[in-house]
Amino acid sequence: MNAVDTLRALHHDRAPGDPLILPGPWDAASARVFEEAGSPALATPSAGIALSLGYEDGQVPPGEMFAAIARIVRSVSVPVSADVEGGYGLPAKELVERLLETGAVGCNLEDSRGGALREPAEQAVFLAEVRAAAGSRLFVNARVDTFLRGVPEVAAAVERARLYVAAGADCVYPILAPPEALPALRAGIEGPLNAVAGAGGPSPQELGKLGATRITFGPGLLHRSLGALRDIADELV
């Protein structure tokens, strides 16, 4: 089985309470740590890579982001999915080509542009173009930004998610959906459902019992690592 087929298979037939946990490496060293710990696949966070490169989230030049993804992919033997934000304004064919050149076999694509929600039909067209260009070579995780952008109604997230699945998305990611919304999202959306786990919130297993089939962490693991590094630095200084 090749890497993309492995990644796709990992998302299916998950038991409740046993979601696919995808740590988010920000560089080659962290990717190796997660692989050595037994992670079957990894999912890069754009915000984490941005911080590691000295940028604010959303400000990394595309060339630097693709280079960072390539270094992570090169450092491990497990499948890697890459967060490429909204696609950097690239045409779908070019975006797919550049992603595949990094060795990544999956991607996150968000439906915000410039801090505002994109029209769902437009995003669905873009996702369909990505799917057509990629064929089966990429696992596409379609991020739904309604909760992030102040639209709390579950129905709005479900409407977008259904459009994106119909356009060819393999998974949907209603980022920052409150845990109590997960059962309704699970009931309304076909296929894998991504939830983010954060400090002080439900565990990945608890999120799985609520309906999530895939758990990611955004830049949270980097922030935890920086906290430990600050403690070390305080001891030294």
PDB file of C-alpha atoms in Angstrom, residues 57 144 156 163 179:
ATOM      1  CA  ASP A  57       0.454  32.760  11.069  1.00  0.00           C
ATOM      2  CA  VAL A 144     -14.809  24.667   7.601  1.00  0.00           C
ATOM      3  CA  ALA A 156     -24.076  26.337   8.581  1.00  0.00           C
ATOM      4  CA  LEU A 163     -20.796  20.705  -0.406  1.00  0.00           C
ATOM      5  CA  PRO A 179     -17.232  19.576  21.722  1.00  0.00           C
TER       6      PRO A 179
END
